[in-house]
Amino acid sequence: MEILVIGLGPAGQRHVKTFKELGHSVTGFDISDSTRTAFSNIFPGIPCHGGNIKSFLGHLGTKKNGVFACVVSTPPISHVPIMQECAAAGMHVLCEKPLHPVEMTKNKDIQYQVQKLTSMLASKKLVGMMAYNYRFSPGLENLRTQLDNENLGSLNSVYSYYASSSAFSEKESILNRVTVHQINYMRNLFGEFTDFEFDNDHLELWGMGSAGKGEVRVFVYSNTFSPNRVHKVICDTDKERIEWNDDGDPIMYRNMSEHFIECIEMGIPCKTPIIDGLNDWKTLAEGINLPSEQPEYFEHRELPEESEGNN
């Protein structure tokens, strides 16, 4: 498949590397001369273009032979308009998180533009997917399967901790780069939740489900500055502790990219549709105004010893 990666910074380069490893043909695009030069030094031989994106997409559309998909990894302020151009050109889109800057969450126009984009994608039978790589963590996918099969019980609380997140100096940075991941996979696990607490290191959510077979608490730990971003999922039930250690970013990006291609080739629904990007920020905007009183059944659990001092 032909893949166009728009935006060739660190995130875009990860997508280029992953899709190349999966055997797809990749083309790069970036409006910055210096970024294109740096990219070409890292990925010699991969076509790299600049200029006006709308004109380039139009030119590309007249020459494409097979299915074409775009990865949008530009600054968040430009994600929605670029995806609209890609969809208009008949291309499937994979969008880096976040869908838009957090400060635009309550902006009525961005909500309208996202709805317009999703309608356009649907009418053209195109795949539109958010690049939430953490949703494709083997540990979280195993947990989701166990919950679906009712092997564990009711999920009542999730505690998510990022060991290096305190290195982000601005709240917008931690919200855009980390919290959007947490909100998305927690919404996937809970569906709905009643309260959460956020600061620069962690996010906690509590649900109000009945105990069922047993109360389930989940702990998600990531060290964002480790070589492969160490990631683990620990599930506590009233009977046992289950722990999954993931291989970090490479396996998540590979799983996510493979899912994107499968959605295009097989027509299956994607796990992280574009509308999730809008709904996740809405959840955050509403959640920070919720009362922060902890439900009685939640017992705060200390971090595992392995995570201490691993900053």
Tab-separated table of C-alpha atoms in Angstrom:
chain	number	residue	atom	x	y	z
A	1	MET	CA	0.000	0.000	0.000
A	2	GLU	CA	1.108	3.572	-0.674
A	3	ILE	CA	1.466	5.597	2.536
A	4	LEU	CA	1.956	9.368	2.630
A	5	VAL	CA	3.323	10.679	5.943
A	6	ILE	CA	2.578	14.390	6.386
A	7	GLY	CA	4.803	15.941	9.041
A	8	LEU	CA	8.295	14.435	9.353
A	9	GLY	CA	9.264	15.221	12.939
A	10	PRO	CA	9.882	12.465	15.539
A	11	ALA	CA	6.278	11.175	15.426
A	12	GLY	CA	6.195	11.132	11.634
A	13	GLN	CA	9.539	9.330	11.536
A	14	ARG	CA	8.181	6.581	13.796
A	15	HIS	CA	5.318	6.052	11.357
A	16	VAL	CA	7.693	5.987	8.371
A	17	LYS	CA	9.890	3.397	10.066
A	18	THR	CA	6.932	1.212	11.090
A	19	PHE	CA	5.171	1.196	7.724
A	20	LYS	CA	8.456	0.535	5.920
A	21	GLU	CA	9.097	-2.438	8.208
A	22	LEU	CA	5.617	-3.722	7.376
A	23	GLY	CA	6.526	-3.675	3.688
A	24	HIS	CA	4.584	-0.633	2.513
A	25	SER	CA	5.766	2.097	0.136
A	26	VAL	CA	6.216	5.400	1.986
A	27	THR	CA	6.401	9.004	0.783
A	28	GLY	CA	7.118	11.967	3.061
A	29	PHE	CA	5.820	15.541	3.071
A	30	ASP	CA	6.776	18.517	5.229
A	31	ILE	CA	6.620	22.268	4.615
A	32	SER	CA	9.913	22.843	6.474
A	33	ASP	CA	13.107	22.710	4.393
A	34	SER	CA	15.249	21.908	7.445
A	35	THR	CA	12.920	19.102	8.564
A	36	ARG	CA	12.964	17.538	5.099
A	37	THR	CA	16.765	17.723	5.019
A	38	ALA	CA	17.046	16.063	8.438
A	39	PHE	CA	14.529	13.416	7.364
A	40	SER	CA	16.401	12.618	4.152
A	41	ASN	CA	19.606	12.124	6.138
A	42	ILE	CA	17.849	9.540	8.327
A	43	PHE	CA	15.798	7.886	5.568
A	44	PRO	CA	17.831	8.194	2.347
A	45	GLY	CA	15.962	7.002	-0.701
A	46	ILE	CA	12.464	7.743	0.606
A	47	PRO	CA	10.754	10.412	-1.545
A	48	CYS	CA	10.270	13.638	0.382
A	49	HIS	CA	8.251	16.637	-0.795
A	50	GLY	CA	7.313	20.142	0.315
A	51	GLY	CA	5.199	23.043	-0.883
A	52	ASN	CA	1.418	23.436	-0.697
A	53	ILE	CA	-0.270	20.350	0.750
A	54	LYS	CA	-3.559	20.840	-1.133
A	55	SER	CA	-1.777	21.117	-4.471
A	56	PHE	CA	0.440	18.164	-3.657
A	57	LEU	CA	-2.523	15.964	-2.718
A	58	GLY	CA	-4.289	16.933	-5.931
A	59	HIS	CA	-1.228	16.059	-7.987
A	60	LEU	CA	-0.798	12.802	-6.093
A	61	GLY	CA	-4.438	11.881	-6.575
A	62	THR	CA	-4.094	11.941	-10.345
A	63	LYS	CA	-1.108	9.582	-10.269
A	64	LYS	CA	-1.966	7.057	-7.541
A	65	ASN	CA	-2.325	3.490	-8.778
A	66	GLY	CA	-3.505	1.683	-5.648
A	67	VAL	CA	-5.028	2.511	-2.301
A	68	PHE	CA	-3.432	5.566	-0.748
A	69	ALA	CA	-3.434	6.365	2.943
A	70	CYS	CA	-2.161	9.434	4.769
A	71	VAL	CA	-0.620	9.757	8.205
A	72	VAL	CA	-1.061	13.245	9.656
A	73	SER	CA	1.647	14.047	12.217
A	74	THR	CA	1.796	17.831	11.949
A	75	PRO	CA	1.167	20.263	14.863
A	76	PRO	CA	-2.318	19.592	16.348
A	77	ILE	CA	-3.760	22.932	15.224
A	78	SER	CA	-3.506	21.709	11.609
A	79	HIS	CA	-4.754	18.122	12.023
A	80	VAL	CA	-8.419	18.600	11.126
A	81	PRO	CA	-7.973	20.847	8.045
A	82	ILE	CA	-5.248	18.579	6.631
A	83	MET	CA	-7.406	15.489	7.169
A	84	GLN	CA	-10.252	17.237	5.366
A	85	GLU	CA	-7.945	17.759	2.383
A	86	CYS	CA	-6.844	14.108	2.515
A	87	ALA	CA	-10.445	12.877	2.657
A	88	ALA	CA	-11.425	15.180	-0.214
A	89	ALA	CA	-8.613	13.567	-2.229
A	90	GLY	CA	-10.057	10.109	-1.433
A	91	MET	CA	-7.384	9.010	1.026
A	92	HIS	CA	-7.699	7.076	4.270
A	93	VAL	CA	-6.233	8.933	7.257
A	94	LEU	CA	-4.384	8.040	10.443
A	95	CYS	CA	-4.065	11.084	12.719
A	96	GLU	CA	-1.503	11.573	15.457
A	97	LYS	CA	-2.871	12.522	18.847
A	98	PRO	CA	-4.206	14.875	19.978
A	99	LEU	CA	-6.911	15.602	17.412
A	100	HIS	CA	-6.676	19.305	18.265
A	101	PRO	CA	-5.072	21.448	20.991
A	102	VAL	CA	-6.678	21.044	24.401
A	103	GLU	CA	-7.569	24.754	24.566
A	104	MET	CA	-9.908	24.263	21.583
A	105	THR	CA	-11.982	21.573	23.326
A	106	LYS	CA	-15.050	23.759	23.805
A	107	ASN	CA	-14.679	25.561	20.481
A	108	LYS	CA	-17.937	25.126	18.551
A	109	ASP	CA	-16.264	25.445	15.148
A	110	ILE	CA	-13.768	22.641	15.778
A	111	GLN	CA	-16.637	20.395	16.870
A	112	TYR	CA	-18.485	21.219	13.642
A	113	GLN	CA	-15.378	20.647	11.507
A	114	VAL	CA	-14.732	17.237	13.111
A	115	GLN	CA	-18.334	16.196	12.514
A	116	LYS	CA	-18.003	17.399	8.898
A	117	LEU	CA	-14.791	15.372	8.533
A	118	THR	CA	-16.297	12.167	9.921
A	119	SER	CA	-19.323	12.550	7.628
A	120	MET	CA	-17.034	13.007	4.627
A	121	LEU	CA	-15.011	9.916	5.546
A	122	ALA	CA	-18.170	7.848	5.973
A	123	SER	CA	-19.719	9.000	2.690
A	124	LYS	CA	-16.536	8.086	0.807
A	125	LYS	CA	-16.124	4.813	2.730
A	126	LEU	CA	-12.720	5.935	3.989
A	127	VAL	CA	-11.022	4.910	7.223
A	128	GLY	CA	-10.365	7.703	9.716
A	129	MET	CA	-8.383	6.612	12.754
A	130	MET	CA	-6.621	8.226	15.720
A	131	ALA	CA	-3.048	7.059	16.367
A	132	TYR	CA	-3.590	6.049	19.989
A	133	ASN	CA	-0.714	3.566	20.097
A	134	TYR	CA	-1.242	2.772	23.789
A	135	ARG	CA	-4.651	1.264	22.963
A	136	PHE	CA	-2.671	-1.423	21.135
A	137	SER	CA	-0.581	-2.364	24.141
A	138	PRO	CA	-0.679	-6.193	24.439
A	139	GLY	CA	-1.325	-5.849	28.168
A	140	LEU	CA	-4.343	-3.579	27.712
A	141	GLU	CA	-5.679	-5.723	24.874
A	142	ASN	CA	-5.352	-8.844	27.037
A	143	LEU	CA	-7.143	-7.080	29.873
A	144	ARG	CA	-9.957	-5.971	27.551
A	145	THR	CA	-10.381	-9.586	26.370
A	146	GLN	CA	-10.481	-10.884	29.938
A	147	LEU	CA	-13.116	-8.304	30.873
A	148	ASP	CA	-15.195	-9.070	27.768
A	149	ASN	CA	-15.101	-12.776	28.575
A	150	GLU	CA	-16.188	-12.023	32.162
A	151	ASN	CA	-13.176	-13.880	33.522
A	152	LEU	CA	-12.319	-11.216	36.078
A	153	GLY	CA	-15.263	-9.237	37.404
A	154	SER	CA	-16.317	-5.597	37.297
A	155	LEU	CA	-13.672	-2.995	36.649
A	156	ASN	CA	-14.037	-0.433	39.417
A	157	SER	CA	-10.864	1.645	39.336
A	158	VAL	CA	-7.874	2.441	37.155
A	159	TYR	CA	-4.684	4.143	38.272
A	160	SER	CA	-2.360	5.323	35.514
A	161	TYR	CA	1.125	6.618	36.286
A	162	TYR	CA	3.808	8.037	33.985
A	163	ALA	CA	7.192	7.908	35.653
A	164	SER	CA	8.742	10.737	33.633
A	165	SER	CA	5.767	12.988	33.103
A	166	SER	CA	7.004	15.506	35.691
A	167	ALA	CA	9.657	16.425	33.108
A	168	PHE	CA	6.932	18.173	31.119
A	169	SER	CA	6.953	21.722	32.403
A	170	GLU	CA	3.660	22.979	30.993
A	171	LYS	CA	0.243	21.544	31.760
A	172	GLU	CA	-0.757	21.748	28.084
A	173	SER	CA	2.228	19.558	27.229
A	174	ILE	CA	1.312	16.760	29.598
A	175	LEU	CA	-2.346	17.007	28.550
A	176	ASN	CA	-1.569	16.856	24.838
A	177	ARG	CA	1.200	14.268	24.974
A	178	VAL	CA	0.136	11.869	27.708
A	179	THR	CA	-3.292	12.431	29.239
A	180	VAL	CA	-5.093	12.032	25.916
A	181	HIS	CA	-3.728	8.449	25.775
A	182	GLN	CA	-4.889	7.755	29.313
A	183	ILE	CA	-8.380	9.128	28.754
A	184	ASN	CA	-8.770	7.030	25.614
A	185	TYR	CA	-7.758	3.655	27.013
A	186	MET	CA	-9.601	4.301	30.257
A	187	ARG	CA	-12.769	5.118	28.338
A	188	ASN	CA	-12.242	1.869	26.444
A	189	LEU	CA	-11.952	-0.071	29.696
A	190	PHE	CA	-14.734	1.669	31.607
A	191	GLY	CA	-17.115	2.915	28.975
A	192	GLU	CA	-18.292	5.509	31.468
A	193	PHE	CA	-16.821	6.580	34.775
A	194	THR	CA	-17.930	8.804	37.592
A	195	ASP	CA	-14.857	10.698	38.701
A	196	PHE	CA	-11.192	11.190	38.039
A	197	GLU	CA	-8.226	13.057	39.437
A	198	PHE	CA	-5.422	14.519	37.371
A	199	ASP	CA	-2.055	16.045	38.133
A	200	ASN	CA	1.264	16.195	36.329
A	201	ASP	CA	2.226	12.611	37.194
A	202	HIS	CA	-0.855	10.476	37.202
A	203	LEU	CA	-4.491	10.037	36.345
A	204	GLU	CA	-6.972	8.081	38.464
A	205	LEU	CA	-10.468	7.019	37.452
A	206	TRP	CA	-13.220	5.382	39.459
A	207	GLY	CA	-16.280	3.567	38.190
A	208	MET	CA	-19.450	2.614	40.002
A	209	GLY	CA	-19.961	-0.906	38.645
A	210	SER	CA	-21.287	-3.670	40.856
A	211	ALA	CA	-18.708	-6.057	42.285
A	212	GLY	CA	-19.758	-9.012	40.118
A	213	LYS	CA	-17.230	-11.838	40.426
A	214	GLY	CA	-14.863	-9.533	42.224
A	215	GLU	CA	-13.702	-5.956	42.263
A	216	VAL	CA	-11.006	-5.312	39.674
A	217	ARG	CA	-8.402	-2.578	40.004
A	218	VAL	CA	-5.981	-1.813	37.197
A	219	PHE	CA	-2.608	-0.100	37.402
A	220	VAL	CA	-0.945	1.127	34.176
A	221	TYR	CA	2.683	2.189	34.458
A	222	SER	CA	4.884	3.799	31.811
A	223	ASN	CA	8.376	5.257	31.909
A	224	THR	CA	8.315	7.695	29.013
A	225	PHE	CA	12.083	8.266	29.016
A	226	SER	CA	13.183	4.621	28.956
A	227	PRO	CA	14.561	3.410	25.576
A	228	ASN	CA	11.340	1.673	24.539
A	229	ARG	CA	9.018	3.438	26.986
A	230	VAL	CA	8.596	0.609	29.488
A	231	HIS	CA	4.941	-0.192	29.828
A	232	LYS	CA	3.163	-2.627	32.128
A	233	VAL	CA	-0.391	-3.422	33.093
A	234	ILE	CA	-1.182	-4.851	36.526
A	235	CYS	CA	-4.644	-6.175	37.274
A	236	ASP	CA	-5.700	-6.869	40.866
A	237	THR	CA	-8.800	-8.922	41.564
A	238	ASP	CA	-10.033	-10.321	44.868
A	239	LYS	CA	-8.361	-13.621	43.951
A	240	GLU	CA	-5.167	-12.892	42.043
A	241	ARG	CA	-2.764	-10.376	40.538
A	242	ILE	CA	-2.129	-10.538	36.801
A	243	GLU	CA	0.747	-8.611	35.265
A	244	TRP	CA	1.615	-8.014	31.626
A	245	ASN	CA	4.959	-6.492	30.623
A	246	ASP	CA	4.840	-4.970	27.146
A	247	ASP	CA	7.762	-4.417	24.799
A	248	GLY	CA	7.131	-0.687	24.704
A	249	ASP	CA	6.525	1.622	21.753
A	250	PRO	CA	7.702	-0.563	18.824
A	251	ILE	CA	5.146	-3.326	19.384
A	252	MET	CA	2.339	-0.814	20.014
A	253	TYR	CA	3.102	1.139	16.836
A	254	ARG	CA	3.312	-2.077	14.836
A	255	ASN	CA	-0.001	-3.376	16.202
A	256	MET	CA	-1.662	-0.013	15.575
A	257	SER	CA	-0.339	0.256	12.009
A	258	GLU	CA	-1.373	-3.303	11.183
A	259	HIS	CA	-4.868	-2.577	12.500
A	260	PHE	CA	-5.100	0.551	10.317
A	261	ILE	CA	-4.188	-1.465	7.212
A	262	GLU	CA	-6.637	-4.237	8.148
A	263	CYS	CA	-9.428	-1.677	8.494
A	264	ILE	CA	-8.689	-0.445	4.957
A	265	GLU	CA	-8.255	-3.843	3.325
A	266	MET	CA	-10.933	-5.798	5.203
A	267	GLY	CA	-13.461	-3.062	5.934
A	268	ILE	CA	-13.555	-3.762	9.676
A	269	PRO	CA	-14.408	-0.951	12.147
A	270	CYS	CA	-11.334	0.705	13.625
A	271	LYS	CA	-10.795	0.638	17.371
A	272	THR	CA	-9.879	4.332	17.612
A	273	PRO	CA	-12.067	6.302	15.150
A	274	ILE	CA	-11.477	10.015	14.581
A	275	ILE	CA	-14.529	10.927	16.661
A	276	ASP	CA	-12.733	9.466	19.707
A	277	GLY	CA	-10.285	12.360	19.502
A	278	LEU	CA	-13.153	14.794	20.005
A	279	ASN	CA	-14.954	12.758	22.657
A	280	ASP	CA	-11.805	12.139	24.703
A	281	TRP	CA	-11.195	15.869	25.113
A	282	LYS	CA	-14.865	16.384	25.982
A	283	THR	CA	-14.497	13.729	28.670
A	284	LEU	CA	-11.499	15.542	30.103
A	285	ALA	CA	-13.216	18.943	29.991
A	286	GLU	CA	-16.235	17.536	31.821
A	287	GLY	CA	-14.187	15.414	34.186
A	288	ILE	CA	-12.073	18.184	35.638
A	289	ASN	CA	-15.302	19.768	36.881
A	290	LEU	CA	-16.529	16.599	38.579
A	291	PRO	CA	-16.339	16.325	42.381
A	292	SER	CA	-13.091	14.641	43.408
A	293	GLU	CA	-14.377	12.726	46.427
A	294	GLN	CA	-13.163	9.122	46.230
A	295	PRO	CA	-15.735	6.314	46.340
A	296	GLU	CA	-15.435	4.290	49.502
A	297	TYR	CA	-14.425	1.055	47.769
A	298	PHE	CA	-11.270	2.541	46.234
A	299	GLU	CA	-8.135	1.758	48.204
A	300	HIS	CA	-5.159	3.781	47.052
A	301	ARG	CA	-2.367	1.379	46.194
A	302	GLU	CA	1.303	2.322	46.404
A	303	LEU	CA	3.407	2.089	43.273
A	304	PRO	CA	5.199	-1.221	42.627
A	305	GLU	CA	8.809	-1.212	43.767
A	306	GLU	CA	10.022	-1.620	40.171
A	307	SER	CA	8.767	1.862	39.270
A	308	GLU	CA	10.402	3.735	42.122
A	309	GLY	CA	13.509	5.663	41.277
A	310	ASN	CA	13.124	4.877	37.589
A	311	ASN	CA	12.722	8.455	36.452
